[in-house]
Short mmCIF file of C-alpha atoms in Angstrom, two decimals:
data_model
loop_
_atom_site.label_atom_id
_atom_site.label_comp_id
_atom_site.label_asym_id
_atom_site.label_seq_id
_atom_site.Cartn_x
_atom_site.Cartn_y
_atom_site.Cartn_z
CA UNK A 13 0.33 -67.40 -14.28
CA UNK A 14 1.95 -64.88 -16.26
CA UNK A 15 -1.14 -62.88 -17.10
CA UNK A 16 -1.82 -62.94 -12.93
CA UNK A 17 1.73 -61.43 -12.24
CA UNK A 18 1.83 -58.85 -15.08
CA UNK A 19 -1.35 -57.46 -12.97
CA UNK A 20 -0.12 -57.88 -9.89
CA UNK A 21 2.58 -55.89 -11.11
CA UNK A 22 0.15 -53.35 -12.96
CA UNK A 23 -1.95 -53.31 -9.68
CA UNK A 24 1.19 -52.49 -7.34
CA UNK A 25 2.40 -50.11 -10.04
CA UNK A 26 -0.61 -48.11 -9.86
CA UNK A 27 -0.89 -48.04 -6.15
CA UNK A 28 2.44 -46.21 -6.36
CA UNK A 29 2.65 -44.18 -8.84
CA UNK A 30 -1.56 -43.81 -9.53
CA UNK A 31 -2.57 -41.58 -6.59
CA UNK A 32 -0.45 -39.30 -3.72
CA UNK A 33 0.65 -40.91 -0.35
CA UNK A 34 -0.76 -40.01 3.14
CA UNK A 35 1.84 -37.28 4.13
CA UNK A 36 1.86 -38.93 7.79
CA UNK A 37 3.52 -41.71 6.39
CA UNK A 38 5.59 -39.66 3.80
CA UNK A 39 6.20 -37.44 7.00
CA UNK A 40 7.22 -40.26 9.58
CA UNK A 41 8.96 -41.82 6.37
CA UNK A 42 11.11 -39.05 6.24
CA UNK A 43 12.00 -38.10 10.04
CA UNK A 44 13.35 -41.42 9.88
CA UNK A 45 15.36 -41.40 7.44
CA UNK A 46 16.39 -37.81 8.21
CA UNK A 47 17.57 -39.35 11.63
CA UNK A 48 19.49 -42.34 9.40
CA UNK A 49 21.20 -39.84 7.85
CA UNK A 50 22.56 -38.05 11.01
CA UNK A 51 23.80 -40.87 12.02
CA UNK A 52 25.76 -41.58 9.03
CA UNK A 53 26.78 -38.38 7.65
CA UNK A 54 26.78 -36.31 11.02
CA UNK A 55 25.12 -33.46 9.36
CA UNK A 56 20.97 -32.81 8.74
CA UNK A 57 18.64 -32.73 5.28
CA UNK A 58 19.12 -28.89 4.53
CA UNK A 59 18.91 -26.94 1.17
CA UNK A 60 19.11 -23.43 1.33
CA UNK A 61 22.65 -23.39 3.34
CA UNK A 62 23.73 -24.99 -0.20
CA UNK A 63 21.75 -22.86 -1.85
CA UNK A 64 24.00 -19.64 -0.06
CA UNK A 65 27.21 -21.72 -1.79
CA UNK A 66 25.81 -21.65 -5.25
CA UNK A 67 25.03 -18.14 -5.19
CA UNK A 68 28.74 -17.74 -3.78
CA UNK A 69 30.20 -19.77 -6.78
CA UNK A 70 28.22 -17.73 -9.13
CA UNK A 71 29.80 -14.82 -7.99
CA UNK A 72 33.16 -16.14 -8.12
CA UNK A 73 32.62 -17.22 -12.06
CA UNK A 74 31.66 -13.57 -12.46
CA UNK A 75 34.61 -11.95 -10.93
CA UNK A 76 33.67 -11.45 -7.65
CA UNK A 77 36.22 -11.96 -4.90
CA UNK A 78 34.26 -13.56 -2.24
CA UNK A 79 36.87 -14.65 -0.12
CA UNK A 80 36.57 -12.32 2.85
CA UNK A 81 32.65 -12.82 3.29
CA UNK A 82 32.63 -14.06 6.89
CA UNK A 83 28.94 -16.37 5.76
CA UNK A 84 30.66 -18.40 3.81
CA UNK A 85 33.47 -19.68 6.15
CA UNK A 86 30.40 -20.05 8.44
CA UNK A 87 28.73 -22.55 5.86
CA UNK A 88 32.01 -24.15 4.77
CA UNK A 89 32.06 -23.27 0.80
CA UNK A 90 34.80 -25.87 0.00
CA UNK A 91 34.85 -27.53 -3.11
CA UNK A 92 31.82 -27.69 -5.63
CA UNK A 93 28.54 -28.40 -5.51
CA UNK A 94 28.93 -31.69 -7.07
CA UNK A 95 31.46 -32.63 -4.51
CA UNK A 96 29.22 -31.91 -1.30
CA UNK A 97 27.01 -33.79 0.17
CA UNK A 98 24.65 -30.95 1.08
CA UNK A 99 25.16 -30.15 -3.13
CA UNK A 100 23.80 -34.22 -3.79
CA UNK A 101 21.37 -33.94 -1.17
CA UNK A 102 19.52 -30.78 -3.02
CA UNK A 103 20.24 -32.04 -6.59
CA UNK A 104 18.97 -35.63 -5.34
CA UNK A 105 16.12 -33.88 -4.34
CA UNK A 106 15.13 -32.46 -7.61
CA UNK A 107 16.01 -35.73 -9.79
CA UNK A 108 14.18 -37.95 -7.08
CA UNK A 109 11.02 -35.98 -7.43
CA UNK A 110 11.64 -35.91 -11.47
CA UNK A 111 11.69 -39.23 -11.30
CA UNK A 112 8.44 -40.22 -9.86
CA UNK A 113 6.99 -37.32 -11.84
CA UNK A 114 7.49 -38.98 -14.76
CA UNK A 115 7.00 -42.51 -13.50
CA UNK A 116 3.52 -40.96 -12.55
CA UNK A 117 2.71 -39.44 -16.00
CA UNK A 118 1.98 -36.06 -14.10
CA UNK A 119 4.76 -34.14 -15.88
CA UNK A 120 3.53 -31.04 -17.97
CA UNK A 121 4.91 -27.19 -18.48
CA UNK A 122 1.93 -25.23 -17.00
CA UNK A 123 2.43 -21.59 -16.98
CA UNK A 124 0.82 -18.96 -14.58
CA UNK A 125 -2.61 -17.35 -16.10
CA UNK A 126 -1.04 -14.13 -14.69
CA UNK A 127 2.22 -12.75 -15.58
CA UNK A 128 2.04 -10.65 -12.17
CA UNK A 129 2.87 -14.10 -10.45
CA UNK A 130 6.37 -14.10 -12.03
CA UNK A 131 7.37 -11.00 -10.15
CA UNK A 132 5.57 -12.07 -6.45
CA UNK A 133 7.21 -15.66 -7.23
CA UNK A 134 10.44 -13.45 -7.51
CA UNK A 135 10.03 -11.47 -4.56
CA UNK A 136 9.00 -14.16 -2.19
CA UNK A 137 12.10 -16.16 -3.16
CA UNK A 138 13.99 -13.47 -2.38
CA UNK A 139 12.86 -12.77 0.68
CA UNK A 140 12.11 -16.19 1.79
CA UNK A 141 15.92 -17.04 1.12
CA UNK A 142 17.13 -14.09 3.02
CA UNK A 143 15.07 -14.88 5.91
CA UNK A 144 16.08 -18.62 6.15
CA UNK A 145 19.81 -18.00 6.10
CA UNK A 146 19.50 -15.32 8.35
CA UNK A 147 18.08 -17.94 10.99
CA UNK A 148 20.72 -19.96 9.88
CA UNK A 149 17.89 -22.36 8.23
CA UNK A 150 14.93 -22.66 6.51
CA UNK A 151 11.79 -25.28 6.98
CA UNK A 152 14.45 -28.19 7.02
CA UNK A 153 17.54 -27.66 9.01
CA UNK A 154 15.64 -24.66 11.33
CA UNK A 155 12.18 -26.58 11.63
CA UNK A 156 11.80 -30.24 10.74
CA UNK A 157 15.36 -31.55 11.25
CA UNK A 158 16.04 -28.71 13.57
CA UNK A 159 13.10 -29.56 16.51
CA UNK A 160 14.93 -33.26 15.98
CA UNK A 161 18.30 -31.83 17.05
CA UNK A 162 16.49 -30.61 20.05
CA UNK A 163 17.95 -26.82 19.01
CA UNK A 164 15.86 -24.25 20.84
CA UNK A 165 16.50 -21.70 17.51
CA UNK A 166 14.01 -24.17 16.00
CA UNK A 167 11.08 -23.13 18.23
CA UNK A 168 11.69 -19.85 17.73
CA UNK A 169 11.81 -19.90 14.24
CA UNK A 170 8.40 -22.13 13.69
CA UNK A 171 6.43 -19.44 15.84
CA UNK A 172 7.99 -16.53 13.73
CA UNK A 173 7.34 -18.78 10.57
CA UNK A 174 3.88 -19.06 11.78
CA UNK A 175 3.64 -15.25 12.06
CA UNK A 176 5.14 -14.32 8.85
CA UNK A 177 2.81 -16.92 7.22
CA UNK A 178 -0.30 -15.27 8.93
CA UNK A 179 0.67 -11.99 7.74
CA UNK A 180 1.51 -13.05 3.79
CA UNK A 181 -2.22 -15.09 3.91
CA UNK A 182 -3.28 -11.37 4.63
CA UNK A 183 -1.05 -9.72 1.35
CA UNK A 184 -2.21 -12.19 -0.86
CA UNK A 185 -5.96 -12.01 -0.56
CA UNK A 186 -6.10 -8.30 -1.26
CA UNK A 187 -7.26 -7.10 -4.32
CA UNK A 188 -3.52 -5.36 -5.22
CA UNK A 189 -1.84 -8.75 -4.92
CA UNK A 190 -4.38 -10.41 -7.11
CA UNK A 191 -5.04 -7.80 -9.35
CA UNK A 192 -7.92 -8.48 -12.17
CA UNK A 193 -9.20 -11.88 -13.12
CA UNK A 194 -7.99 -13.22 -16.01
CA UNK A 195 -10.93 -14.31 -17.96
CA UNK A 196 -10.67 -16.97 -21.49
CA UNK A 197 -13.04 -17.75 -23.86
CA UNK A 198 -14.49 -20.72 -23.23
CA UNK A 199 -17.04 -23.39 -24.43
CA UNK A 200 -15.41 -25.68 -27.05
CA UNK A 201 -12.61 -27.89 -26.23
CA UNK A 202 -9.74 -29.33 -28.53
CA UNK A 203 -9.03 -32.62 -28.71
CA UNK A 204 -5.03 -33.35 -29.59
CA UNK A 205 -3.63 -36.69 -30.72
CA UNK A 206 -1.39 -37.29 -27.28
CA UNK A 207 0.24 -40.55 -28.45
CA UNK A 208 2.01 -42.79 -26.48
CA UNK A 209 2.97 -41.29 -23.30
CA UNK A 210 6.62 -41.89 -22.61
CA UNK A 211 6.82 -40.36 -19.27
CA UNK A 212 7.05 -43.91 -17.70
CA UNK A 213 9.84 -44.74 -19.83
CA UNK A 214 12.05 -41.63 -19.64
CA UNK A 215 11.46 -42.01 -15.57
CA UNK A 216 12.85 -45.30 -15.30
CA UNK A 217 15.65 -44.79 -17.80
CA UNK A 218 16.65 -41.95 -15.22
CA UNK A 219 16.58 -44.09 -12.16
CA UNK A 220 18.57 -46.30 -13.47
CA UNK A 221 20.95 -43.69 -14.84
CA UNK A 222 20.89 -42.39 -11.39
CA UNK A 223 21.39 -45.34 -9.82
CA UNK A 224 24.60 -46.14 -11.82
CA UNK A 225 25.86 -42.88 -10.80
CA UNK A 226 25.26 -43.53 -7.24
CA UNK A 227 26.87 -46.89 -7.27
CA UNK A 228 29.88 -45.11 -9.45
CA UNK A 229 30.05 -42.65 -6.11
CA UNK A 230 30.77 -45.89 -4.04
CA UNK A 231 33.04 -48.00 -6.35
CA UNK A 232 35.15 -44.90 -6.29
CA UNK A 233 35.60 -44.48 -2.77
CA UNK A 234 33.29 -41.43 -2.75
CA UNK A 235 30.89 -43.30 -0.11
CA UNK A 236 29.45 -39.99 1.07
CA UNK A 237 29.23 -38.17 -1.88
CA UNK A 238 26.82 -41.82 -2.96
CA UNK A 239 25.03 -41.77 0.47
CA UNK A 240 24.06 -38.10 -0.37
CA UNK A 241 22.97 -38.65 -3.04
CA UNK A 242 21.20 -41.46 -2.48
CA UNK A 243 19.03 -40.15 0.72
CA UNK A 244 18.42 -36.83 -1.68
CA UNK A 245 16.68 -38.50 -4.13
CA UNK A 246 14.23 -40.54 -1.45
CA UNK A 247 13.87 -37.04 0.57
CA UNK A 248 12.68 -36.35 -3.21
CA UNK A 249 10.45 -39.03 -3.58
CA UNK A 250 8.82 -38.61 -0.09
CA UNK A 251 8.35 -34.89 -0.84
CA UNK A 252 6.99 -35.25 -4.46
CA UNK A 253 4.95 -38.63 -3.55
CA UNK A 254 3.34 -36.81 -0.49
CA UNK A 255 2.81 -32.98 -1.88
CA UNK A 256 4.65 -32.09 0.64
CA UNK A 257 4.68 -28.37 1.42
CA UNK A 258 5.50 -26.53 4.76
CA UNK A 259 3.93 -23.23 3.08
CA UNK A 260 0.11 -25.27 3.48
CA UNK A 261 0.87 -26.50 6.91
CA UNK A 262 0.74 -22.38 7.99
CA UNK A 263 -0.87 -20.77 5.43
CA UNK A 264 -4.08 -23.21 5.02
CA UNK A 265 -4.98 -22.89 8.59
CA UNK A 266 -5.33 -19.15 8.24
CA UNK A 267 -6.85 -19.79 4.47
CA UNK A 268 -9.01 -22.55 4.79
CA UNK A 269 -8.94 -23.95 8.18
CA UNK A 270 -7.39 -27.13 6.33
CA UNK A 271 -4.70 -28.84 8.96
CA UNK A 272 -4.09 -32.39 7.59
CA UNK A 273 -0.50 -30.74 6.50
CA UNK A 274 0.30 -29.20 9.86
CA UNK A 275 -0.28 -32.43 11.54
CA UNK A 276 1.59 -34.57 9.39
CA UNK A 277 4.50 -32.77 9.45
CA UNK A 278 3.99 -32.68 13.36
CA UNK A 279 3.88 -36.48 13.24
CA UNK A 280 6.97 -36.50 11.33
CA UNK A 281 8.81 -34.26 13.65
CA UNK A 282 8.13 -36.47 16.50
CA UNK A 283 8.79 -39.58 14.93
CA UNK A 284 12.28 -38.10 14.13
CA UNK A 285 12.98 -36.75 17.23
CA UNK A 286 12.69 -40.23 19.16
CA UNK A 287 14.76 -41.52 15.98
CA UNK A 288 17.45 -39.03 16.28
CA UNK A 289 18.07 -38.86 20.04
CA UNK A 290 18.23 -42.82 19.42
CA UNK A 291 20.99 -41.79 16.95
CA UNK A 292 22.92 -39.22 19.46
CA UNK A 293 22.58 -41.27 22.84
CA UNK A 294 23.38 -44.58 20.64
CA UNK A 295 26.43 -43.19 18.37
CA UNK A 296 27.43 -40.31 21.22
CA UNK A 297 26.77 -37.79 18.82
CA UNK A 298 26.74 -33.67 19.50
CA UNK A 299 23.39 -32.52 18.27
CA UNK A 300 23.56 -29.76 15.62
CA UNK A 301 22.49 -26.29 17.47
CA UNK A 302 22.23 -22.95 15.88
CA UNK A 303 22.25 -19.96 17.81
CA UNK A 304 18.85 -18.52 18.80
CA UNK A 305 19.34 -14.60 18.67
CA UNK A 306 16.57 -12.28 17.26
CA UNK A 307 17.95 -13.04 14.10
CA UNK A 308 16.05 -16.02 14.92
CA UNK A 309 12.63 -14.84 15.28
CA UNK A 310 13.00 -11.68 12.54
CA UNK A 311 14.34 -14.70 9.88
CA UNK A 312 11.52 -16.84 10.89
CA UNK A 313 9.17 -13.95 10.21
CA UNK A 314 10.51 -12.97 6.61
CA UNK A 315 10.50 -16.49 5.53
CA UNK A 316 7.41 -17.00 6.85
CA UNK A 317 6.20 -14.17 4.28
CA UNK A 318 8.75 -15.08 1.55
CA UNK A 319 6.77 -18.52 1.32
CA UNK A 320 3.30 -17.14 1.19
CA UNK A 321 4.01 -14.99 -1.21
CA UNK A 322 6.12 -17.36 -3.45
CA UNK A 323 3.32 -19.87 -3.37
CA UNK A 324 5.52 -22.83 -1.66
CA UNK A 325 8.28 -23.70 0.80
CA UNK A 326 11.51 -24.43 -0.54
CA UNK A 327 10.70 -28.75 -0.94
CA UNK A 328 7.46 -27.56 -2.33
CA UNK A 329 9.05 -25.11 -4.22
CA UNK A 330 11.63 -28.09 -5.89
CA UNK A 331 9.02 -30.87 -6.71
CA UNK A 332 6.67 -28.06 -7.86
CA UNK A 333 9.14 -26.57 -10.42
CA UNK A 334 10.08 -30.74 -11.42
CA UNK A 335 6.00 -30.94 -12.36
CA UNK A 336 6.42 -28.27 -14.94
CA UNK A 337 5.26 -25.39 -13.07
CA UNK A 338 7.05 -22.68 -14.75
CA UNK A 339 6.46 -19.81 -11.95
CA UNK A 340 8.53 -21.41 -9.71
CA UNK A 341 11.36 -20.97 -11.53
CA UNK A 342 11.68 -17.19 -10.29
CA UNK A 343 10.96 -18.51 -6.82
CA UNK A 344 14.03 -20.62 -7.29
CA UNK A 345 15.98 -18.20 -8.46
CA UNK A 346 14.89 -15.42 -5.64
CA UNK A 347 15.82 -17.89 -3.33
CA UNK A 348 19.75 -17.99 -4.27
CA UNK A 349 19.75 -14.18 -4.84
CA UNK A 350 17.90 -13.66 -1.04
CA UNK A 351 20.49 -16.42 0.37
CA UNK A 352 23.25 -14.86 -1.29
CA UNK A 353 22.15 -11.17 0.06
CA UNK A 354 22.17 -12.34 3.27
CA UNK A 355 25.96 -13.90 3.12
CA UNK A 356 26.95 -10.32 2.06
CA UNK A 357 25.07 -8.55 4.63
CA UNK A 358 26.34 -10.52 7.29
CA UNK A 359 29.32 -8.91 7.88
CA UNK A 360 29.43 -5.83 4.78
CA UNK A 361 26.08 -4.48 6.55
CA UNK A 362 26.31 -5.30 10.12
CA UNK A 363 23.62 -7.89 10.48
CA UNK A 364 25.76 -10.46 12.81
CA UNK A 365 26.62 -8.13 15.20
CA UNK A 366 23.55 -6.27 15.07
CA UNK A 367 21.00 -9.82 15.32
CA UNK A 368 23.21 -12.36 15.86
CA UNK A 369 26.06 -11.50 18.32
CA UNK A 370 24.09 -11.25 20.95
CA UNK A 371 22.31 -14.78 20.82
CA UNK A 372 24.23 -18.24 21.52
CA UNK A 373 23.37 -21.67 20.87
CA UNK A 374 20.75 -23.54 23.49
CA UNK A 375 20.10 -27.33 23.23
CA UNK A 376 17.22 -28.65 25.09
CA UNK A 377 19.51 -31.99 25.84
CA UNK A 378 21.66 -29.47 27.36
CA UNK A 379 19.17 -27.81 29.44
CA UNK A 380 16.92 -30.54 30.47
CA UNK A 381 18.65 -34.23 29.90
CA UNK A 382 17.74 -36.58 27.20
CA UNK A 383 14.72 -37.62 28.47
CA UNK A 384 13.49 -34.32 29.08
CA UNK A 385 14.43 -32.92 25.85
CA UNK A 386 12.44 -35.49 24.31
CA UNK A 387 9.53 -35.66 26.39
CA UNK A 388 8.95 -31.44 26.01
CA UNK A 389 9.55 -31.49 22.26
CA UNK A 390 6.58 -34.73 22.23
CA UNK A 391 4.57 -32.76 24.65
CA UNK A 392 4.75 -29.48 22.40
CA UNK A 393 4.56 -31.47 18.91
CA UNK A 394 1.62 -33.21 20.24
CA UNK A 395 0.20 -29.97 21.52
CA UNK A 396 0.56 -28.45 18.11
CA UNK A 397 -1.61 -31.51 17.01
CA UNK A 398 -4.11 -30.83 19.17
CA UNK A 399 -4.20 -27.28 18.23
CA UNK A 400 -4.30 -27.86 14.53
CA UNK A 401 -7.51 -30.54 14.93
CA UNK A 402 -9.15 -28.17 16.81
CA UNK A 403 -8.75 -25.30 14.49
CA UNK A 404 -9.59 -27.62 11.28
CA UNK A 405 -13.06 -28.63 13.28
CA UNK A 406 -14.12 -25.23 14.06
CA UNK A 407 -12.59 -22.65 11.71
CA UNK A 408 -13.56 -22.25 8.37
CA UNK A 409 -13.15 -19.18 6.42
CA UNK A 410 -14.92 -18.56 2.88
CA UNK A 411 -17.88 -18.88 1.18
CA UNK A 412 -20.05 -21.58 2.17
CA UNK A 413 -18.43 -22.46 5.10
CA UNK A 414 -19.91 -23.08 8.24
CA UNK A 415 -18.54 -23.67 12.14
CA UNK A 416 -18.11 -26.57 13.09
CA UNK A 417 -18.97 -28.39 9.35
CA UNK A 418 -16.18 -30.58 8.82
CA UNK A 419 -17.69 -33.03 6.26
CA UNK A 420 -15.82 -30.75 2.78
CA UNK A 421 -12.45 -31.22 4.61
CA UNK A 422 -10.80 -33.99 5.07
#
């Protein structure tokens, strides 16, 4: 009896933590939950706004008086990251998808083969970051959780995103961006004494450690501050579990053809958008809307290039970098400087009332009812679908590639 449980156990064990999860059930997972949390915290799953905060703290523990930057009494940079939920939420994020890292063994420091990918990590961050808090979001609160909210910015910003990502597919496969190959010796392999492997071990002893600090957020009376933290690590777990990365949903189809990304996350978005307006019509909630401006479109476009060239999103970015993958490090960092940048520019440079005055915030509730918000943003999302099988049956692009061959991608 015991010996049938202990492989039950070993059985269920490996079915989670052994292989990756479909992303359309990651990606419904997680518009559901994203709707959940809506409804409890009244705010969306976003990282880079909090991002734009940390690079405004730094500043002020360097000497620099931020207080008259208009961006951050847009973004609300009271207290500390550790006493926001949109801080626990991103910092949940991270431990979440350490956790199941480790739980799945599949932790290991893996540097790039080409020191060149440092700097282009670096400069897509950058830019990336800059273009996301210009639209006033990145591929969470201006794209997943923002078609949800039934914000038109959102649209605007996924066909700019799409744009930017076309044109950084482009940049990267020339021969400048790749430079020369990178060629080892090879031939002979070394075998290492690995020992036991503790990963297992040193994931659980962080849940649990994580765990008691979420439950030490609710004993003390900090009930949002453990709610944050508590959907941040399972938006962690999703993300890490399903590889999820926005970057592949564009930048695949122009690549490889590949779709199963884009179609997911499409799946997700409509899931969440039923879920939400649920939520808002339930709860008589005000959806979140963002101004759509050409602020929009032009952010849309740099972070659309900022990804590409940084090799991931933002969430890919996070569970990437919690794997081991040194490069994204620099991509992390860019991302705070290029959010940051943008906070100063807003007002110091003239970019509000340059891209941004002009624009005001539309909601598709607003426009069209409830039911007619949700039945265009289904239509479209399911469009999109469409779109993407289509163009993962009959474009491929590469070597060995045919038309029409879709049996090498799944």
């Amino acid at each position: 009896m015991e010996e049938e449980l202990l492989r039950q156990v070993k059985k269920l064990y490996s079915t989670w933590f052994g292989s990756y999860w479909s992303p359309y059930l990651v990606m419904a997972l997680a518009g559901i939950l994203s709707a959940v949390y809506f409804g409890i915290t009244h705010t969306v799953w976003a990282v880079t706004g909090e991002f734009t905060r940390f690079g405004g703290h730094i500043l002020e523990f360097i000497g620099v008086d931020v207080s008259d930057w208009a961006y951050f009494d847009l973004v609300h940079m009271n207290g500390t990251t550790w006493t926001r939920t949109d801080g626990w939420i991103v910092w949940g994020m991270f431990i979440g998808a350490l956790i199941t890292i480790l739980l799945s063994s599949n932790f290991k420091i893996r540097m790039p083969r080409q020191k060149r990918r440092y700097v282009q990590g670096f400069a897509g961050g950058i830019i990336a970051g800059f273009g996301a808090r210009l639209a006033l979001g990145c591929n969470l609160a201006a794209f997943f959780t923002g078609v949800p909210q039934f914000s038109l910015h959102s649209w605007i910003f996924i066909v700019a995103t799409g744009a930017g990502t076309f044109l950084g597919a482009r940049l990267v496969n020339t021969r400048w961006w790749k430079g020369k190959p990178v060629l080892k010796m090879g031939g002979t392999v070394s075998f290492l004494k690995t020992g036991k492997n503790r990963q297992p071990l040193l994931g659980g002893m962080l849940g649990l450690a994580y765990i008691a600090l979420i439950v030490y957020f609710y004993a003390t009376g900090r009930t949002m501050l453990g709610t944050a933290a508590l959907f941040g690590a399972a938006f962690g777990i999703l993300i890490e579990r399903g590889q999820i990365c926005f970057t592949s949903a564009f930048r695949d189809l122009w690549i490889s053809g590949r779709a199963t990304m884009t179609k997911a996350i499409a799946v997700g978005m409509a899931v969440s958008s039923a879920a939400t307006l649920i939520v808002i019509l339930v709860y008589g909630l005000d959806p979140i809307t963002k101004i759509a401006a050409p602020s929009t479109f032009i952010g849309g476009l740099l972070f659309g290039l900022g990804i590409v060239m940084a090799g991931g999103c933002e969430t890919g970015m996070m569970y990437r970098l919690m794997e081991g993958q040194v490069v994204f490090l620099p991509v992390f960092i860019g991302n705070i400087i290029g959010a940051t940048a943008l906070a100063y520019a807003w007002d110091h440079m003239g970019i509000f009332n340059l891209l941004v005055k002009s624009g005001s915030p539309i909601n598709l509730i607003t426009v069209m009812g409830p039911a007619g918000a949700l039945i265009i943003t289904l239509l479209v999302l399911g469009g999109g679908f469409a779109v993407a099988a289509y163009w993962q049956k009959n474009y491929r692009f590469g070597v060995g590639f045919k038309k029409g061959d879709a049996t090498h991608v799944r």
